[in-house]
PDB file of C-alpha atoms and ligand atoms in Angstrom:
ATOM      1  CA  MET D 181      95.627  92.563 111.394  1.00 94.00           C
ATOM      2  CA  ASN D 182      98.016  89.873 112.574  1.00 95.00           C
ATOM      3  CA  VAL D 183      95.481  88.209 114.897  1.00 95.00           C
ATOM      4  CA  ASP D 184      91.671  88.147 115.053  1.00 96.00           C
ATOM      5  CA  TRP D 185      90.227  90.678 117.487  1.00 98.00           C
ATOM      6  CA  GLU D 186      86.789  89.995 118.922  1.00 98.00           C
ATOM      7  CA  ARG D 187      84.863  93.131 119.895  1.00 98.00           C
ATOM      8  CA  LEU D 188      83.253  92.766 123.339  1.00 98.00           C
ATOM      9  CA  GLY D 189      82.006  96.304 123.816  1.00 96.00           C
ATOM     10  CA  ASP D 190      82.841  99.889 123.006  1.00 95.00           C
ATOM     11  CA  GLY D 191      86.648  99.960 122.798  1.00 97.00           C
ATOM     12  CA  VAL D 192      86.996  96.518 124.399  1.00 98.00           C
ATOM     13  CA  PHE D 193      88.509  93.646 122.432  1.00 98.00           C
ATOM     14  CA  ARG D 194      90.199  90.325 122.982  1.00 98.00           C
ATOM     15  CA  CYS D 195      92.185  87.928 120.828  1.00 98.00           C
ATOM     16  CA  ARG D 196      92.964  84.244 121.212  1.00 98.00           C
ATOM     17  CA  LEU D 197      96.597  83.542 120.383  1.00 97.00           C
ATOM     18  CA  PRO D 198      97.185  80.378 118.340  1.00 95.00           C
ATOM     19  CA  PHE D 199      99.748  79.041 120.843  1.00 96.00           C
ATOM     20  CA  LEU D 200      97.771  77.580 123.793  1.00 96.00           C
ATOM     21  CA  ASP D 201      94.689  79.632 122.895  1.00 97.00           C
ATOM     22  CA  VAL D 202      95.659  82.246 125.470  1.00 98.00           C
ATOM     23  CA  THR D 203      93.560  85.406 125.735  1.00 98.00           C
ATOM     24  CA  VAL D 204      94.984  88.904 125.354  1.00 98.00           C
ATOM     25  CA  GLY D 205      92.503  91.646 126.260  1.00 98.00           C
ATOM     26  CA  LEU D 206      92.481  95.244 125.063  1.00 98.00           C
ATOM     27  CA  VAL D 207      90.685  98.219 126.650  1.00 98.00           C
ATOM     28  CA  GLN D 208      90.905 101.506 124.831  1.00 98.00           C
ATOM     29  CA  GLY D 209      90.392 104.877 126.497  1.00 97.00           C
ATOM     30  CA  ALA D 210      90.810 108.499 125.471  1.00 96.00           C
ATOM     31  CA  ALA D 211      94.125 108.725 127.315  1.00 95.00           C
ATOM     32  CA  GLY D 212      95.480 105.211 127.223  1.00 97.00           C
ATOM     33  CA  VAL D 213      95.351 101.661 125.926  1.00 98.00           C
ATOM     34  CA  LEU D 214      95.394  98.793 128.405  1.00 98.00           C
ATOM     35  CA  LEU D 215      96.489  95.274 127.532  1.00 98.00           C
ATOM     36  CA  VAL D 216      95.520  92.334 129.753  1.00 98.00           C
ATOM     37  CA  ASP D 217      98.218  89.637 129.497  1.00 98.00           C
ATOM     38  CA  THR D 218     100.810  89.491 126.768  1.00 98.00           C
ATOM     39  CA  GLY D 219     101.291  85.984 125.369  1.00 97.00           C
ATOM     40  CA  THR D 220     104.401  83.803 125.387  1.00 97.00           C
ATOM     41  CA  THR D 221     106.908  85.248 122.923  1.00 97.00           C
ATOM     42  CA  LEU D 222     108.234  88.603 121.771  1.00 97.00           C
ATOM     43  CA  ALA D 223     107.150  87.703 118.219  1.00 97.00           C
ATOM     44  CA  GLU D 224     103.539  87.282 119.372  1.00 97.00           C
ATOM     45  CA  ALA D 225     103.767  90.486 121.379  1.00 97.00           C
ATOM     46  CA  ARG D 226     105.167  92.501 118.478  1.00 97.00           C
ATOM     47  CA  ALA D 227     102.337  91.266 116.240  1.00 97.00           C
ATOM     48  CA  ILE D 228      99.855  92.420 118.897  1.00 98.00           C
ATOM     49  CA  ASP D 229     101.678  95.718 119.243  1.00 97.00           C
ATOM     50  CA  ARG D 230     101.265  96.406 115.524  1.00 97.00           C
ATOM     51  CA  ASP D 231      97.563  95.488 115.673  1.00 97.00           C
ATOM     52  CA  VAL D 232      96.965  97.771 118.650  1.00 96.00           C
ATOM     53  CA  GLY D 233      98.478 100.651 116.702  1.00 93.00           C
ATOM     54  CA  GLU D 234      95.923 100.018 113.955  1.00 94.00           C
ATOM     55  CA  LEU D 235      92.949  99.287 116.214  1.00 93.00           C
ATOM     56  CA  ALA D 236      93.442 101.971 118.824  1.00 92.00           C
ATOM     57  CA  GLY D 237      95.697 104.461 117.084  1.00 92.00           C
ATOM     58  CA  HIS D 238      97.990 104.525 120.142  1.00 93.00           C
ATOM     59  CA  ALA D 239     100.704 102.348 121.610  1.00 96.00           C
ATOM     60  CA  VAL D 240      99.909 100.219 124.655  1.00 98.00           C
ATOM     61  CA  SER D 241     100.225 102.445 127.733  1.00 98.00           C
ATOM     62  CA  HIS D 242      99.280 100.013 130.518  1.00 98.00           C
ATOM     63  CA  ILE D 243      99.594  96.247 130.968  1.00 98.00           C
ATOM     64  CA  VAL D 244      97.970  94.076 133.621  1.00 98.00           C
ATOM     65  CA  LEU D 245      99.453  90.606 134.085  1.00 98.00           C
ATOM     66  CA  THR D 246      96.762  88.361 135.576  1.00 98.00           C
ATOM     67  CA  HIS D 247      99.204  85.809 137.063  1.00 98.00           C
ATOM     68  CA  ASN D 248     102.740  84.540 136.772  1.00 98.00           C
ATOM     69  CA  HIS D 249     102.365  81.786 134.159  1.00 98.00           C
ATOM     70  CA  PHE D 250     104.708  82.066 131.180  1.00 98.00           C
ATOM     71  CA  ASP D 251     101.962  82.212 128.538  1.00 98.00           C
ATOM     72  CA  HIS D 252     100.515  85.355 130.128  1.00 98.00           C
ATOM     73  CA  ILE D 253     103.636  87.359 130.956  1.00 98.00           C
ATOM     74  CA  LEU D 254     106.606  86.619 128.691  1.00 98.00           C
ATOM     75  CA  GLY D 255     105.510  88.981 125.906  1.00 98.00           C
ATOM     76  CA  SER D 256     105.331  91.969 128.234  1.00 97.00           C
ATOM     77  CA  SER D 257     108.789  93.407 127.560  1.00 92.00           C
ATOM     78  CA  ALA D 258     107.935  94.015 123.888  1.00 96.00           C
ATOM     79  CA  PHE D 259     105.763  96.981 124.929  1.00 97.00           C
ATOM     80  CA  ASP D 260     108.425  99.605 125.654  1.00 90.00           C
ATOM     81  CA  GLU D 261     106.069 102.462 126.468  1.00 92.00           C
ATOM     82  CA  ALA D 262     103.751 100.554 128.779  1.00 97.00           C
ATOM     83  CA  VAL D 263     103.619 100.631 132.567  1.00 98.00           C
ATOM     84  CA  VAL D 264     103.181  97.082 133.882  1.00 98.00           C
ATOM     85  CA  TYR D 265     100.935  96.066 136.800  1.00 98.00           C
ATOM     86  CA  GLY D 266     101.082  92.657 138.426  1.00 98.00           C
ATOM     87  CA  ALA D 267     100.861  90.901 141.760  1.00 98.00           C
ATOM     88  CA  PRO D 268     104.092  90.750 143.807  1.00 98.00           C
ATOM     89  CA  GLU D 269     104.268  87.018 143.035  1.00 98.00           C
ATOM     90  CA  VAL D 270     104.744  87.832 139.340  1.00 98.00           C
ATOM     91  CA  ALA D 271     107.922  89.749 140.153  1.00 97.00           C
ATOM     92  CA  ALA D 272     109.137  86.946 142.439  1.00 97.00           C
ATOM     93  CA  THR D 273     108.789  84.193 139.825  1.00 97.00           C
ATOM     94  CA  LYS D 274     112.054  82.448 139.065  1.00 97.00           C
ATOM     95  CA  LYS D 275     113.201  82.625 135.447  1.00 97.00           C
ATOM     96  CA  GLU D 276     114.294  78.955 135.511  1.00 97.00           C
ATOM     97  CA  HIS D 277     110.743  78.006 136.493  1.00 97.00           C
ATOM     98  CA  LEU D 278     109.220  80.097 133.683  1.00 98.00           C
ATOM     99  CA  ARG D 279     111.610  78.562 131.168  1.00 98.00           C
ATOM    100  CA  ALA D 280     111.040  74.962 132.255  1.00 98.00           C
ATOM    101  CA  ASP D 281     107.267  75.404 132.276  1.00 97.00           C
ATOM    102  CA  ALA D 282     107.255  76.994 128.799  1.00 98.00           C
ATOM    103  CA  ILE D 283     109.442  74.262 127.287  1.00 98.00           C
ATOM    104  CA  ARG D 284     107.279  71.581 128.920  1.00 97.00           C
ATOM    105  CA  HIS D 285     104.257  73.122 127.170  1.00 97.00           C
ATOM    106  CA  GLY D 286     105.963  73.014 123.779  1.00 98.00           C
ATOM    107  CA  ALA D 287     107.263  76.566 123.396  1.00 98.00           C
ATOM    108  CA  ASP D 288     110.346  77.201 121.268  1.00 97.00           C
ATOM    109  CA  ALA D 289     113.449  77.294 123.502  1.00 98.00           C
ATOM    110  CA  ALA D 290     115.230  80.075 121.605  1.00 98.00           C
ATOM    111  CA  GLU D 291     112.121  82.278 121.658  1.00 97.00           C
ATOM    112  CA  ILE D 292     111.651  81.669 125.373  1.00 98.00           C
ATOM    113  CA  ASP D 293     115.291  82.527 126.096  1.00 98.00           C
ATOM    114  CA  ARG D 294     114.926  85.809 124.207  1.00 97.00           C
ATOM    115  CA  ALA D 295     111.716  86.716 126.078  1.00 97.00           C
ATOM    116  CA  ILE D 296     113.206  85.831 129.465  1.00 97.00           C
ATOM    117  CA  ALA D 297     116.389  87.815 128.762  1.00 97.00           C
ATOM    118  CA  ALA D 298     114.243  90.879 128.037  1.00 96.00           C
ATOM    119  CA  LEU D 299     111.738  90.346 130.883  1.00 96.00           C
ATOM    120  CA  ARG D 300     111.373  93.279 133.241  1.00 91.00           C
ATOM    121  CA  THR D 301     109.812  93.510 136.663  1.00 95.00           C
ATOM    122  CA  PRO D 302     106.331  95.095 136.761  1.00 97.00           C
ATOM    123  CA  GLU D 303     106.532  98.718 137.890  1.00 97.00           C
ATOM    124  CA  HIS D 304     103.392  98.396 140.022  1.00 98.00           C
ATOM    125  CA  LEU D 305     103.147  95.409 142.349  1.00 98.00           C
ATOM    126  CA  ILE D 306      99.514  95.351 143.397  1.00 98.00           C
ATOM    127  CA  ARG D 307      96.514  93.378 144.639  1.00 98.00           C
ATOM    128  CA  HIS D 308      94.025  96.100 143.684  1.00 98.00           C
ATOM    129  CA  ALA D 309      94.272  99.117 141.405  1.00 98.00           C
ATOM    130  CA  VAL D 310      92.117 101.554 139.491  1.00 98.00           C
ATOM    131  CA  ILE D 311      93.614 102.401 136.109  1.00 98.00           C
ATOM    132  CA  ASP D 312      92.454 105.674 134.610  1.00 98.00           C
ATOM    133  CA  LEU D 313      92.334 105.612 130.807  1.00 98.00           C
ATOM    134  CA  GLY D 314      90.901 109.127 130.479  1.00 97.00           C
ATOM    135  CA  ASP D 315      87.220 108.725 129.675  1.00 97.00           C
ATOM    136  CA  ARG D 316      86.948 105.395 131.477  1.00 98.00           C
ATOM    137  CA  SER D 317      88.524 103.549 134.397  1.00 98.00           C
ATOM    138  CA  VAL D 318      89.083  99.855 134.886  1.00 98.00           C
ATOM    139  CA  ASN D 319      89.306  98.040 138.195  1.00 98.00           C
ATOM    140  CA  VAL D 320      92.000  95.488 138.842  1.00 98.00           C
ATOM    141  CA  VAL D 321      91.059  93.137 141.658  1.00 98.00           C
ATOM    142  CA  HIS D 322      92.433  90.058 143.410  1.00 98.00           C
ATOM    143  CA  PRO D 323      89.155  88.229 144.102  1.00 98.00           C
ATOM    144  CA  GLY D 324      90.853  85.446 146.069  1.00 98.00           C
ATOM    145  CA  ARG D 325      92.980  82.352 145.604  1.00 98.00           C
ATOM    146  CA  GLY D 326      92.191  79.849 142.876  1.00 98.00           C
ATOM    147  CA  HIS D 327      94.201  78.984 139.767  1.00 98.00           C
ATOM    148  CA  THR D 328      97.161  80.554 141.638  1.00 98.00           C
ATOM    149  CA  ASN D 329      97.464  82.370 144.965  1.00 98.00           C
ATOM    150  CA  HIS D 330      97.553  85.781 143.288  1.00 98.00           C
ATOM    151  CA  ASP D 331      95.151  85.830 140.288  1.00 98.00           C
ATOM    152  CA  LEU D 332      94.011  89.292 139.240  1.00 98.00           C
ATOM    153  CA  ILE D 333      90.890  90.063 137.234  1.00 99.00           C
ATOM    154  CA  VAL D 334      90.215  93.209 135.209  1.00 98.00           C
ATOM    155  CA  VAL D 335      86.701  94.644 135.412  1.00 98.00           C
ATOM    156  CA  VAL D 336      85.545  97.137 132.761  1.00 98.00           C
ATOM    157  CA  PRO D 337      82.365  98.449 134.424  1.00 97.00           C
ATOM    158  CA  ASP D 338      81.034 100.646 131.616  1.00 97.00           C
ATOM    159  CA  ALA D 339      81.253  97.777 129.100  1.00 98.00           C
ATOM    160  CA  ARG D 340      80.187  95.056 131.575  1.00 98.00           C
ATOM    161  CA  VAL D 341      83.223  92.958 130.696  1.00 98.00           C
ATOM    162  CA  VAL D 342      85.328  90.945 133.145  1.00 98.00           C
ATOM    163  CA  LEU D 343      88.683  89.563 132.036  1.00 98.00           C
ATOM    164  CA  CYS D 344      89.135  86.587 134.341  1.00 98.00           C
ATOM    165  CA  GLY D 345      92.633  85.293 133.594  1.00 98.00           C
ATOM    166  CA  ASP D 346      92.841  81.558 134.250  1.00 98.00           C
ATOM    167  CA  LEU D 347      90.298  81.651 137.092  1.00 98.00           C
ATOM    168  CA  VAL D 348      87.915  80.733 134.259  1.00 98.00           C
ATOM    169  CA  GLU D 349      88.798  78.512 131.305  1.00 98.00           C
ATOM    170  CA  GLU D 350      86.532  77.482 128.465  1.00 97.00           C
ATOM    171  CA  SER D 351      88.692  75.539 125.991  1.00 95.00           C
ATOM    172  CA  GLY D 352      89.441  72.875 128.603  1.00 92.00           C
ATOM    173  CA  ASP D 353      88.850  72.183 132.275  1.00 92.00           C
ATOM    174  CA  PRO D 354      90.492  74.741 134.601  1.00 94.00           C
ATOM    175  CA  VAL D 355      94.163  73.928 135.055  1.00 93.00           C
ATOM    176  CA  ILE D 356      94.861  72.779 138.605  1.00 95.00           C
ATOM    177  CA  ASP D 357      98.530  72.480 139.536  1.00 91.00           C
ATOM    178  CA  ASP D 358     100.876  72.992 142.503  1.00 91.00           C
ATOM    179  CA  ASP D 359     100.146  76.739 142.479  1.00 92.00           C
ATOM    180  CA  SER D 360      96.376  76.262 142.704  1.00 97.00           C
ATOM    181  CA  ASP D 361      94.069  76.446 145.726  1.00 98.00           C
ATOM    182  CA  VAL D 362      91.092  74.284 144.798  1.00 97.00           C
ATOM    183  CA  ALA D 363      89.435  74.706 148.213  1.00 97.00           C
ATOM    184  CA  ALA D 364      89.374  78.501 147.867  1.00 98.00           C
ATOM    185  CA  TRP D 365      88.592  78.661 144.146  1.00 98.00           C
ATOM    186  CA  PRO D 366      84.751  78.327 144.277  1.00 98.00           C
ATOM    187  CA  ALA D 367      84.414  81.233 146.758  1.00 98.00           C
ATOM    188  CA  THR D 368      86.792  83.269 144.593  1.00 98.00           C
ATOM    189  CA  LEU D 369      84.418  82.734 141.650  1.00 98.00           C
ATOM    190  CA  ASP D 370      81.573  84.067 143.855  1.00 98.00           C
ATOM    191  CA  ALA D 371      83.610  87.247 144.166  1.00 98.00           C
ATOM    192  CA  VAL D 372      84.296  87.335 140.411  1.00 98.00           C
ATOM    193  CA  LEU D 373      80.553  87.047 139.724  1.00 98.00           C
ATOM    194  CA  GLU D 374      79.809  89.776 142.240  1.00 98.00           C
ATOM    195  CA  PHE D 375      82.215  92.180 140.525  1.00 97.00           C
ATOM    196  CA  GLY D 376      80.740  91.437 137.096  1.00 97.00           C
ATOM    197  CA  GLY D 377      77.087  90.805 137.829  1.00 97.00           C
ATOM    198  CA  ALA D 378      74.621  88.476 136.125  1.00 97.00           C
ATOM    199  CA  ASP D 379      74.730  90.197 132.734  1.00 97.00           C
ATOM    200  CA  ALA D 380      78.464  90.675 132.253  1.00 98.00           C
ATOM    201  CA  VAL D 381      80.599  89.106 129.559  1.00 98.00           C
ATOM    202  CA  TYR D 382      83.234  86.895 131.198  1.00 98.00           C
ATOM    203  CA  VAL D 383      86.462  86.401 129.273  1.00 98.00           C
ATOM    204  CA  PRO D 384      88.401  83.253 130.188  1.00 98.00           C
ATOM    205  CA  GLY D 385      92.174  82.993 130.082  1.00 98.00           C
ATOM    206  CA  HIS D 386      91.785  80.278 127.443  1.00 98.00           C
ATOM    207  CA  GLY D 387      88.754  79.734 125.230  1.00 98.00           C
ATOM    208  CA  ALA D 388      85.558  81.410 124.101  1.00 98.00           C
ATOM    209  CA  VAL D 389      83.783  84.198 125.965  1.00 98.00           C
ATOM    210  CA  VAL D 390      81.230  82.896 128.485  1.00 98.00           C
ATOM    211  CA  ASP D 391      78.365  84.124 130.664  1.00 98.00           C
ATOM    212  CA  ALA D 392      77.687  84.041 134.406  1.00 98.00           C
ATOM    213  CA  GLY D 393      75.915  80.674 134.063  1.00 98.00           C
ATOM    214  CA  PHE D 394      79.070  79.082 132.673  1.00 98.00           C
ATOM    215  CA  VAL D 395      81.130  80.500 135.547  1.00 98.00           C
ATOM    216  CA  ARG D 396      78.605  78.996 138.005  1.00 98.00           C
ATOM    217  CA  ARG D 397      78.912  75.585 136.318  1.00 98.00           C
ATOM    218  CA  GLN D 398      82.706  75.778 136.460  1.00 98.00           C
ATOM    219  CA  GLN D 399      82.397  76.691 140.140  1.00 98.00           C
ATOM    220  CA  GLN D 400      80.331  73.537 140.745  1.00 97.00           C
ATOM    221  CA  TRP D 401      82.870  71.420 138.829  1.00 97.00           C
ATOM    222  CA  LEU D 402      85.669  72.841 141.016  1.00 97.00           C
ATOM    223  CA  ALA D 403      83.668  72.304 144.210  1.00 96.00           C
ATOM    224  CA  GLY D 404      83.428  68.628 143.231  1.00 95.00           C
ATOM    225  CA  ARG D 405      87.234  68.411 143.248  1.00 90.00           C
ATOM    226  CA  MET D 406      87.786  69.676 146.783  1.00 80.00           C
TER     227      MET D 406
HETATM  228 ZN1  LIG Y 211      97.725  79.998 134.198  1.00 74.70          ZN
END
């Protein structure tokens, strides 16, 4: 394996990429393999692609991009066979903005240029979707505004796993920038918790897996910043 995969349930895994500790999620079904976010570079993505072949025995068939930040979307074009889902805002993101943001966060300029040159528009521009993987389905939901105005979460009901994107972060405080809606974020986390329930495993966009109690505490922290 090129990266460490943490098993979260039957056929559900995640890894934490060394660059920025960004989460990539993996949900395996009888008829498909779903990836949640794709890292920053094509090199990272190709390493993941090889691992998925070993772990799941199939190529990635579906990708969900949780939001339009470079560290979640720029690897997506490495997965030739996959159908990509994302919010309309992901497709509308300017390449200059992606590049500047990536460089500002310390990414390698040549790698970013290669990823941006290859970047394709998601085939499915969505707010909600049900993705059928054969013996299981996952729900893709926009629970409300927060880290950005278009964050999507991926709920795997049979495994009680919720991949939260950057609506939840564990390795540092949630990142609040010009794209964020701090006033709406706490109510959005209510919706996230409703989709997952009290016993679900919540997977942050950056950092270790957390529980509902952690999400509640992050909600209180955010409410204090309104
Ligand atoms: Zn983000």
